[in-house]
XYZ file of C-alpha atoms in Angstrom:
594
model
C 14.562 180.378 185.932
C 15.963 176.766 185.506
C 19.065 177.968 187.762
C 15.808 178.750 190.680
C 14.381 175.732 189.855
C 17.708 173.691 190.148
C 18.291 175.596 193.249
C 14.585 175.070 194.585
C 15.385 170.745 193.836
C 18.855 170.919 195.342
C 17.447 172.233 198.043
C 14.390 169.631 198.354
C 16.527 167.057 197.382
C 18.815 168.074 200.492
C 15.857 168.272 202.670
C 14.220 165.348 201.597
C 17.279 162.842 202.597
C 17.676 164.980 205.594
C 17.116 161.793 208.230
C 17.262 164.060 211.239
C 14.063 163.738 213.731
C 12.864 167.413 213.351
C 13.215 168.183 210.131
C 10.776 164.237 209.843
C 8.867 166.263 212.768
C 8.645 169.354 210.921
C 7.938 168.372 208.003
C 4.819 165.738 209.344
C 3.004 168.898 210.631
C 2.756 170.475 207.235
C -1.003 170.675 206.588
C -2.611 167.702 204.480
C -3.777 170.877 202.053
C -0.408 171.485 201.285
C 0.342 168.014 201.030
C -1.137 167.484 197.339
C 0.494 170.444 196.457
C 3.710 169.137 197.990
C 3.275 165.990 196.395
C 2.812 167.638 193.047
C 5.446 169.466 194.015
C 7.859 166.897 194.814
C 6.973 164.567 191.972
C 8.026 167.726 189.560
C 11.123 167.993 191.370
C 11.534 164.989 190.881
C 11.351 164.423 187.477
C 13.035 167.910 187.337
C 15.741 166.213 189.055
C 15.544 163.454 187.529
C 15.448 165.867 183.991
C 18.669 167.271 185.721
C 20.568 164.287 186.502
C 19.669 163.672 182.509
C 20.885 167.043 181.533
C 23.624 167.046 183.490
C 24.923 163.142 182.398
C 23.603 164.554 178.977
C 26.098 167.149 179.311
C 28.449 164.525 180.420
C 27.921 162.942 177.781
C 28.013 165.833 175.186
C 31.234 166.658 176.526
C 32.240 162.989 176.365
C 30.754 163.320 172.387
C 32.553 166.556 172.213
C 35.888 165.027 173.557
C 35.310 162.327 170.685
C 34.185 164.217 168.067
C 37.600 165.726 168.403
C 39.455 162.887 168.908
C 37.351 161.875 165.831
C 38.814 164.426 163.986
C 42.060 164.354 165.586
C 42.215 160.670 164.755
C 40.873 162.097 161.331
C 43.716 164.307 160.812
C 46.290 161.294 162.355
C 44.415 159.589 159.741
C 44.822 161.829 156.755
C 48.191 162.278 157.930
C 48.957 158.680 157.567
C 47.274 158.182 154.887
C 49.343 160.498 153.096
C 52.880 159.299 154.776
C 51.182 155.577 153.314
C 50.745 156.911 150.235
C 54.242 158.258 150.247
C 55.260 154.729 151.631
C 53.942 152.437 149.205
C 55.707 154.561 146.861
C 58.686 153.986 148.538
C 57.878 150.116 149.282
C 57.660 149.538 145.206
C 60.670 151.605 144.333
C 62.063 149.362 147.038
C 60.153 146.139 145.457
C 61.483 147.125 142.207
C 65.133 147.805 143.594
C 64.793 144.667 145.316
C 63.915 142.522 141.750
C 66.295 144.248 139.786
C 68.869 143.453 142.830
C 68.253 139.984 142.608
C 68.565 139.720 138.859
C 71.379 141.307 138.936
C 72.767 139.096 141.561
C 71.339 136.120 139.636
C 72.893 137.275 136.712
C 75.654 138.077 138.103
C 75.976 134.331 139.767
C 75.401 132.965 136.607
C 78.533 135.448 135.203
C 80.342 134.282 138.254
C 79.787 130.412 137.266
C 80.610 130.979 133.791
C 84.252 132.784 134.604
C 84.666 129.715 136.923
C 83.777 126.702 134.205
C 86.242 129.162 131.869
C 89.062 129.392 134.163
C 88.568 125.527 134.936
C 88.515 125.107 130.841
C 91.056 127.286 129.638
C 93.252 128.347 133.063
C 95.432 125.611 134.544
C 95.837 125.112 137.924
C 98.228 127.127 140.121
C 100.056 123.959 141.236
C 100.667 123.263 137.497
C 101.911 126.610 136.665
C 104.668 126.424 139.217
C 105.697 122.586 138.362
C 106.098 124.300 134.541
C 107.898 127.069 135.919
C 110.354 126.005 138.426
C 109.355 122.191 139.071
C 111.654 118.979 138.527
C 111.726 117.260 134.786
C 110.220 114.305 135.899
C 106.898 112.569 135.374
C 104.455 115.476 137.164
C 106.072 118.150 135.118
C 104.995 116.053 132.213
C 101.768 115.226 133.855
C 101.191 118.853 134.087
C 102.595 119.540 130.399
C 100.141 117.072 129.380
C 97.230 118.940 130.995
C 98.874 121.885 129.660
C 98.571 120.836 125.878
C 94.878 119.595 126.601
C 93.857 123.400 127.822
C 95.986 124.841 124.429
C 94.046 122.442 122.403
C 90.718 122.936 123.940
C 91.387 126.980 123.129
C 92.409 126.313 120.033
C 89.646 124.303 119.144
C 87.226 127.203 120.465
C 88.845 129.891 119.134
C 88.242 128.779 115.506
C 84.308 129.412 116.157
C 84.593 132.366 119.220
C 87.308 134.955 118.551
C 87.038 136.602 121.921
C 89.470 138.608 123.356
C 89.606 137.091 126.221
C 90.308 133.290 124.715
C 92.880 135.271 122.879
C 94.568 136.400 126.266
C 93.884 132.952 127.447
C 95.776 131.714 124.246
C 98.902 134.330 124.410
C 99.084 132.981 127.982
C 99.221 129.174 127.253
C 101.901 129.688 124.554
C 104.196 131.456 127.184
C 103.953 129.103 129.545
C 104.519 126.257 127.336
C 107.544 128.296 125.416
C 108.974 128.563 128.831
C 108.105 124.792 129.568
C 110.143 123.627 125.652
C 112.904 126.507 126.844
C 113.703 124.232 130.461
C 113.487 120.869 128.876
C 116.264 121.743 126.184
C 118.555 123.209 128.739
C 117.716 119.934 130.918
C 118.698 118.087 127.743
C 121.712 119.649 127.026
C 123.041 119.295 130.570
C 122.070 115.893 130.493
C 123.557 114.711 127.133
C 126.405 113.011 129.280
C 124.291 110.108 129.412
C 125.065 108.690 126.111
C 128.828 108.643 127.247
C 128.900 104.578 127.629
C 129.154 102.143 124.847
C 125.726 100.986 125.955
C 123.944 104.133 127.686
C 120.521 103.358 129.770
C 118.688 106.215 129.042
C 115.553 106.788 131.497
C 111.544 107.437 130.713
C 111.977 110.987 131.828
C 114.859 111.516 129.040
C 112.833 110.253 126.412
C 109.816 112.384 127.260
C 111.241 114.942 127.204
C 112.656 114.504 123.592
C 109.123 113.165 122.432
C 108.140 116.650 123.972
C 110.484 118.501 121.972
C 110.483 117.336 118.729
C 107.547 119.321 117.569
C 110.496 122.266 118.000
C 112.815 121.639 115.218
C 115.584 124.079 115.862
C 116.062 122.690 119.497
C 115.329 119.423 118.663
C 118.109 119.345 115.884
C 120.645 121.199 118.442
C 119.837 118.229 121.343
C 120.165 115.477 118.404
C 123.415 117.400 117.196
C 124.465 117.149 121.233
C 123.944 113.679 121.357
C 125.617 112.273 118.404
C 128.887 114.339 119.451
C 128.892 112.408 122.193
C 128.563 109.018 120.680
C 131.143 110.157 117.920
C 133.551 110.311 121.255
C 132.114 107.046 122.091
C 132.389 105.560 118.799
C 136.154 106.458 117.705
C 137.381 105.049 120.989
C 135.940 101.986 120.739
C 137.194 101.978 116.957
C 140.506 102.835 118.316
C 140.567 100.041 120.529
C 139.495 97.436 118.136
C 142.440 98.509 115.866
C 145.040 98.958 118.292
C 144.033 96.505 121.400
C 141.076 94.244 120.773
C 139.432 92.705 123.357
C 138.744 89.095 125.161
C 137.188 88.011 122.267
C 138.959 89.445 119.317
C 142.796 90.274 118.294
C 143.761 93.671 116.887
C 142.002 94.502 113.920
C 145.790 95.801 113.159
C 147.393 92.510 113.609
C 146.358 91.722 110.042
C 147.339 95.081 108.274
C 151.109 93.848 107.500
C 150.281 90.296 106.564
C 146.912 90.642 104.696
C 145.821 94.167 103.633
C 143.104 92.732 101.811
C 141.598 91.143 105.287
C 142.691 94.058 107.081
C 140.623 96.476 105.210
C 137.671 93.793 104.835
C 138.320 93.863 108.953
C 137.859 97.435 109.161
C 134.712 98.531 106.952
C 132.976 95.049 108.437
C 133.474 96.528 112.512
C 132.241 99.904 110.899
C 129.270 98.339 109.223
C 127.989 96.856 112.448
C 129.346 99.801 114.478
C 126.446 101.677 111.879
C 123.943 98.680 112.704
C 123.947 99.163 116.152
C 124.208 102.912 116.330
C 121.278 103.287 114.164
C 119.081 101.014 115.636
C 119.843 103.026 119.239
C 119.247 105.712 117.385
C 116.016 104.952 115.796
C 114.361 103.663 119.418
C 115.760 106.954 121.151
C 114.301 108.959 118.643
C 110.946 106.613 117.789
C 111.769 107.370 114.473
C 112.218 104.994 111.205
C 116.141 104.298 110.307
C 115.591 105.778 107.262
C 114.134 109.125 108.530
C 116.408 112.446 108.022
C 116.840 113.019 111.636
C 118.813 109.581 112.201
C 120.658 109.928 109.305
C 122.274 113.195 110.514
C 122.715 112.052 113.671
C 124.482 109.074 112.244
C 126.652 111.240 110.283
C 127.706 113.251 112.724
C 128.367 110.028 115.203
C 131.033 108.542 112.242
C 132.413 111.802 111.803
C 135.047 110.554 114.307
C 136.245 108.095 112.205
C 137.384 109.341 109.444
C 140.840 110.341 111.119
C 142.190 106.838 112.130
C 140.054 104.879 109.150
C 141.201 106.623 105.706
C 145.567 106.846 106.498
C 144.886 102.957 107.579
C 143.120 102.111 104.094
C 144.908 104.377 101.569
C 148.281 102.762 103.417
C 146.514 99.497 102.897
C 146.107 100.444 98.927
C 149.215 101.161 98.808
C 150.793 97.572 99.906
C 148.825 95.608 97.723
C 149.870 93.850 94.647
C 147.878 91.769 92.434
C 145.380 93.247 90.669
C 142.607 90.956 92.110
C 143.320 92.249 95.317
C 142.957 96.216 94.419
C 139.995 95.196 92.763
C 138.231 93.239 96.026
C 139.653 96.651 97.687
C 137.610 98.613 95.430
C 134.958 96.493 95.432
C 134.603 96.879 99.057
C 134.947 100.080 99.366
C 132.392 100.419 96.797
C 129.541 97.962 98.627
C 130.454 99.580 101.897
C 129.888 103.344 99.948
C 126.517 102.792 99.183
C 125.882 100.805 102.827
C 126.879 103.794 104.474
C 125.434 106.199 102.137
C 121.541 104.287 102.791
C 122.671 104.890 106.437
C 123.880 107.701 107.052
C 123.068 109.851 103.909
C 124.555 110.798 100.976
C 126.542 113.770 102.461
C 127.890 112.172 105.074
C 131.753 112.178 106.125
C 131.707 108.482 106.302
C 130.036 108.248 102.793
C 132.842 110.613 101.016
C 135.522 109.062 102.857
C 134.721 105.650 101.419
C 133.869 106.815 98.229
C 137.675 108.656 98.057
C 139.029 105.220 99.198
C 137.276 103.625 96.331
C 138.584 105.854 93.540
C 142.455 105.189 95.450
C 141.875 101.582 94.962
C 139.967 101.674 91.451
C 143.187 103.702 90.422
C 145.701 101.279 91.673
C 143.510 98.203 90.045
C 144.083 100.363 86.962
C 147.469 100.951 87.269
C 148.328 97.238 88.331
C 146.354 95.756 85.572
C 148.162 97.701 82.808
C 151.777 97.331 84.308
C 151.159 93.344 85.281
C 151.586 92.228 81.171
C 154.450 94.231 80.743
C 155.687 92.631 84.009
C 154.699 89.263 82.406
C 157.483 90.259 79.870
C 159.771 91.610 81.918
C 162.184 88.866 81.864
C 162.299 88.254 78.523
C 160.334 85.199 77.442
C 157.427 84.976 79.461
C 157.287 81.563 82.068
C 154.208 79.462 81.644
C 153.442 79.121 85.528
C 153.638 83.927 85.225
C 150.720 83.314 82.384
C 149.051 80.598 84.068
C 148.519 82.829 87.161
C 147.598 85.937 84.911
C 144.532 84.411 83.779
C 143.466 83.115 86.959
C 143.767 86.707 88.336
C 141.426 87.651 85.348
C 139.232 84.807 85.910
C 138.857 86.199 89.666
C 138.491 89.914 88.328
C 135.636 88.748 86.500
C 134.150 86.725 89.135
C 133.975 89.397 91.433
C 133.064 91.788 89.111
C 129.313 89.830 88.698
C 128.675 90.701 92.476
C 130.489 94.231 92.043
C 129.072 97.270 93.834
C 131.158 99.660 91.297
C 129.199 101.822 89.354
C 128.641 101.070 85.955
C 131.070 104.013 85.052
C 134.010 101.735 86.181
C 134.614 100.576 82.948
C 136.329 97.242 83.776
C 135.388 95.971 80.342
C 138.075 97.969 78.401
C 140.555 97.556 81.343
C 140.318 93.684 80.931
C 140.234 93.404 77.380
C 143.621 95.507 77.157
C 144.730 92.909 79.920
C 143.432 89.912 77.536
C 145.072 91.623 74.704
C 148.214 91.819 76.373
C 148.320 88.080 77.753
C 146.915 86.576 74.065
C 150.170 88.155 73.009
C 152.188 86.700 75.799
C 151.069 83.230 75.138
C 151.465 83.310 71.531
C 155.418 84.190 72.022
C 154.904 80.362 74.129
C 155.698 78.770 70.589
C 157.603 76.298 71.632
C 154.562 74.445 73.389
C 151.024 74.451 70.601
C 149.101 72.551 74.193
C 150.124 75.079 76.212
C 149.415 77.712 73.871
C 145.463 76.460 73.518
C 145.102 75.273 76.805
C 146.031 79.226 78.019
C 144.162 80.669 75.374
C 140.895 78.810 75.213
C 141.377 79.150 78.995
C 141.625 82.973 78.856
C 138.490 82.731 76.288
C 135.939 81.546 78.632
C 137.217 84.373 80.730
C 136.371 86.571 78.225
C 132.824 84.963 77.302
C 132.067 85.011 80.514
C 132.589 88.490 80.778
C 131.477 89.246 77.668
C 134.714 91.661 76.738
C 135.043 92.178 73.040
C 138.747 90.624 72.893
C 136.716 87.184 72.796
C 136.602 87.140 69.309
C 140.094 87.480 68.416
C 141.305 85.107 71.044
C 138.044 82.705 69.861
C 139.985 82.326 66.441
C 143.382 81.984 67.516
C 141.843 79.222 69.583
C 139.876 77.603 66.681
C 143.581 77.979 64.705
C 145.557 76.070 67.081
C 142.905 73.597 67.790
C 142.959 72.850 64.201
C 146.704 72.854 63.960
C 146.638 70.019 66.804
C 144.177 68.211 64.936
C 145.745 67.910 61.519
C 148.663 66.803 63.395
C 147.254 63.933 65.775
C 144.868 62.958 62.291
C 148.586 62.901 60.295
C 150.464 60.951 62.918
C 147.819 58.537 62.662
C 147.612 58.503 58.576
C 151.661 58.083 58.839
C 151.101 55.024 61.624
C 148.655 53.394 59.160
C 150.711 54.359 55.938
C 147.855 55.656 54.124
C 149.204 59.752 54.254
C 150.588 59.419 50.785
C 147.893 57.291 49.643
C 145.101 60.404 50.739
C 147.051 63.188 49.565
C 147.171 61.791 45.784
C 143.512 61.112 45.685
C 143.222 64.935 45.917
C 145.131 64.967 42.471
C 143.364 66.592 39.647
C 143.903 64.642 36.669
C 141.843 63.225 34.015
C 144.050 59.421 33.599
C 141.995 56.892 35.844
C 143.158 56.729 39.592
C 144.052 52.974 39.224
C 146.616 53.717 36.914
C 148.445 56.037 39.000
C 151.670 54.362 40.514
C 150.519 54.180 44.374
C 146.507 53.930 43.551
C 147.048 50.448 41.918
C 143.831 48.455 42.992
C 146.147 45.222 44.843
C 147.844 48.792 46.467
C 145.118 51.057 47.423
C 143.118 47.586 48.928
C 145.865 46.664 51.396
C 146.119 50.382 52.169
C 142.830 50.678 52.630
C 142.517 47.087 54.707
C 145.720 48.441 56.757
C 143.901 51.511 58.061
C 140.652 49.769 58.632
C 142.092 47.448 61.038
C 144.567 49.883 61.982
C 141.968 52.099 63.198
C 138.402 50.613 63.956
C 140.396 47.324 65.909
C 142.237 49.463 68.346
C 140.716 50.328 71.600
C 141.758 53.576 71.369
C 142.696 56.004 68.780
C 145.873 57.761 69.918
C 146.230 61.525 69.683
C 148.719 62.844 72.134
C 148.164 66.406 71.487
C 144.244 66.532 71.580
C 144.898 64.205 75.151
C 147.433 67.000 76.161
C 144.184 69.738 76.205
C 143.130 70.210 79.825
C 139.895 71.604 79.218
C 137.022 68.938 78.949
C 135.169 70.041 76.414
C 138.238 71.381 74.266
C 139.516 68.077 74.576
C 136.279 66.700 73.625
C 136.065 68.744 70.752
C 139.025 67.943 69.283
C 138.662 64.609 69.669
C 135.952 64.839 67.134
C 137.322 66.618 64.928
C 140.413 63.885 64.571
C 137.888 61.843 64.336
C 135.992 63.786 61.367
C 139.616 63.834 59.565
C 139.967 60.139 59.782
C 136.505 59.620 58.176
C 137.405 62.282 55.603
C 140.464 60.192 54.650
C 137.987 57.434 54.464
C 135.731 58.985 52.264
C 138.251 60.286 49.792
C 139.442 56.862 49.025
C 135.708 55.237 49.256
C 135.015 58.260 46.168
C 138.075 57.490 44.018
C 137.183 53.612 44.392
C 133.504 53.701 43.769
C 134.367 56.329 40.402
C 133.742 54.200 37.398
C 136.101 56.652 35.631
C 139.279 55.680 37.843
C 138.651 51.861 36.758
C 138.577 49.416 39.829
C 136.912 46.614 39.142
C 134.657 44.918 41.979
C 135.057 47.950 44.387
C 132.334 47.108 46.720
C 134.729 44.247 47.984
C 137.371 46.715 48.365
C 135.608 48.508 51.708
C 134.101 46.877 54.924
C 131.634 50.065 55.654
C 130.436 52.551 54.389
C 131.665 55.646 55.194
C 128.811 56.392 57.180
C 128.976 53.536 59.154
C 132.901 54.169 59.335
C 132.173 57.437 61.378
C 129.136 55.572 63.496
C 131.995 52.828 64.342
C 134.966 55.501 65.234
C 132.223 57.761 67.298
């Protein structure tokens, strides 16, 4: 029915816009009765088209709902769909997130990793550059620049390894100590090869050289080796310039060997005195080459090996020297040198040094031949028969030098000069006591050879003290007789030493008119001359000897005095008024004589 009705309103609607005259016509001749049917008619067609034209846009528009309504649920499913492949993605994006974070840790861990290897090769690695200066680079200031750095980066390790044990630092460590083994291996082979520098009397040795032994010293083996090296070469330095002092001089000096025939004694002195500042100079080159004290073991050896060369031409020279001397002063100053120059050398160049043993050797030659001159020079003395005075005279003034020079001696106290001497004293007191011919000469040498022997305290003193004292006294009894035979008065004084009990003024010679002009003749005799005369006390050259004996002449003639003052002033020997028999008093006798 609706497909009629549809029809039916097509139709109308077709008719209805149908502008052609007839159908207008046609359609005007319709009756009027139909026309309120028609009208009814058309108004339900129209609203049935107009219901049509809904339906069918309706429809439209169903299908249009339709069409969305699936692509609702299309868009549904692409929805679902995505929704899943979002849910699978956000899984995805925070696994990637989280990759992403744990990336950058890493990376920021692995920065800060980075950093720390590069402060730890900067603090414990040295530089490439320095490495190859070490290695294969010139001894000159940048190697030592670099060997510098080098010993900052061991200590630095060093210093860290004591709290962080790492394997690594010790690597770092092993490392270090190779290169700077390899660094001390290339500056002793650069030292050895340049050792030729010290081949000049006065070598300039450059900043470089003397780094590079500063560097090496903290190796001892090398270090003695290049030390060893160097003082060979001074020792060829040294004993040519010795050799030419002996055998040439120079502008400023003769031959030390122009003195050896005419003076041993000077040319010996010569010798040890160009040695001793040869040793001077060579130690104090030594000591600023080595910045080390004079004193220190390293410069001692070095010095010891440096004189080494001069043993050869020194001891023939001085045992040949020895050998021409005579008096036994002279092998004495020999051994005394020898002796002070021993020790010098030994403070310099060490007690087990060539040059130390040489001179000590040299020593015992000479103290031998002072020995063996001082016991054959008495029986030399006597080898003529009677000893000359001028033979004794010189005798004790080659003891009196002995002695002398033995206060500033550098021999040992084992040299045992005292006994040696005293035999020598012994032996001369003999000598001069065969000298009887002259009493002055005999004190005068004797009293002579006594202060010798006080002065150096040898026990042969005493025994020469008393033969002193006995011929002193000898000298004075006969000066104080000469003068009691001058005056007349010797008889007179030997009988008032009579024992006898018979009064002295009886006595034939002691008569009282006697014994007064006796005693006036001596007064005058003696207190009115200017000068009491005693040839043998004046013949005494000593001072004080001569002083001495003076006095005691002096102490005899107021003895003499005194005797006959006692036998007078005795009430037993009978002299009558014998206060008018004396001027003085004894007492005042001696004041007057002194």
């Amino acid at each position: 029915m609706q497909t009629n009705i549809q029809r039916r309103l097509v139709e109308i609607e077709a008719l209805a816009n149908d502008t052609r005259p007839e159908v207008i016509e046609a359609l005007s001749s319709i009756d009027s009765a139909n026309i309120s049917g028609n009208v009814r008619n058309s108004l339900e067609e129209k609203e049935l088209a107009t219901l049509n034209n809904f339906i069918k846009s309706f429809s439209n528009l169903s299908n249009a709902i339709g069409t969305i309504f699936k692509t609702i649920d299309t868009l549904d499913k692409s929805c679902d769909s995505m929704l899943e492949k979002l849910s699978i993605g956000d899984k995805g994006v925070d696994e990637v997130l989280d990759m992403t974070t744990s990336l950058h840790t890493q990376q920021e861990k692995q920065m800060h990793q980075l950093n720390k290897i590069h402060n730890f090769i900067d603090e414990f690695y040295l530089p490439k550059s320095d490495l190859e200066i070490l290695n294969a680079g010139d001894i000159n200031d940048t190697f030592f620049d670099a060997f510098t750095r080098l010993e900052t980066v061991q200590e630095r390790t060093t210093a860290t390894l004591r709290t962080n044990q790492s394997t690594c630092l010790l690597d770092v460590s092993a490392s270090l100590n190779k290169t700077k083994e390899s660094a001390y291996q290339r500056m002793y082979h650069w030292l050895h090869m340049n050792s030729h520098l010290f081949d000049s009397l006065h070598p300039c040795v450059g900043s470089s050289y003397e780094k590079c032994l500063a560097s090496i010293k903290v190796k001892p083996f090398h270090y003695g080796f290049v030390i060893d090296e160097i003082a060979k070469v001074r020792g060829d330095v040294v004993g040519r310039t010795f050799l030419r002092a002996l055998t040439t001089g120079d502008k400023e000096n003769k031959p030390i060997e122009a003195s050896s025939g005419v003076d041993p004694l000077q040319f010996v002195g010569d010798m040890f005195a160009w040695i001793h500042q040869c040793t001077a100079t060579e130690a104090a080159f030594l000591s600023n080459l080595l910045k080390e004290e004079q004193t220190s073991k390293n410069v001692k050896n070095a010095l010891a090996t440096v004189f080494d060369a001069l043993i050869r031409p020194l001891e023939p020279r001085v045992q040949q020297a020895i050998k021409n001397l005579a008096r036994p002063a002279d092998f004495y100053q020999v051994a005394n040198i020898c002796a002070f120059f021993s020790q010098t050398f030994g403070d310099i160049c060490g007690m087990t040094s060539s040059l130390y043993r040489c001179t000590e050797t040299l020593k015992l030659s000479a103290t031998e031949g002072f020995k063996k001159s001082i016991s054959e020079s008495v029986e030399d003395i006597r080898a003529d028969g009677k000893p000359t005075q001028g033979a004794i005279t010189e005798a004790i003034h080659a003891v009196a030098e002995i002695t002398s020079l033995h206060k500033q001696s550098s021999l040992s106290a084992s040299f045992d000069i005292g006994t040696l001497i005293d035999s020598y004293a012994n032996g001369l007191k003999s000598a001069i006591e065969d000298c009887k011919d002259s009493v002055s000469f005999q004190t005068n040498a004797l009293y002579e050879l006594l202060l010798v022997c006080r002065d150096a305290n040898l026990m042969s003193k005493t025994t020469i003290g008393e033969e002193v004292d006995n011929l002193l006294a000898r000298i004075v009894i006969d000066d104080s007789n000469e003068i009691f035979v001058r005056c007349r008065i010797h008889e007179t004084i030997a009988m008032c030493d009579m024992k006898t009990d018979q009064p002295m003024s009886t006595i034939r010679g002691l008569e009282p008119d006697i014994l007064r002009h006796a005693i006036n003749r001596y007064e005058s005799s003696v207190l009115e001359s200017k000068k009491i005369i005693t040839p043998r006390c004046d013949s005494l050259s000593n001072p004080d000897l001569r002083q001495r004996a003076h006095k005691e002449v002096i102490e005899q003639l107021v003895t003499a005095y005194k005797k006959m003052y006692n036998v007078v002033m005795n009430p037993h020997n009978g002299y009558e008024s014998p206060g008018t028999m004396f001027k003085h008093t004894p007492e005042l006798f001696g004041e007057l004589l002194m």
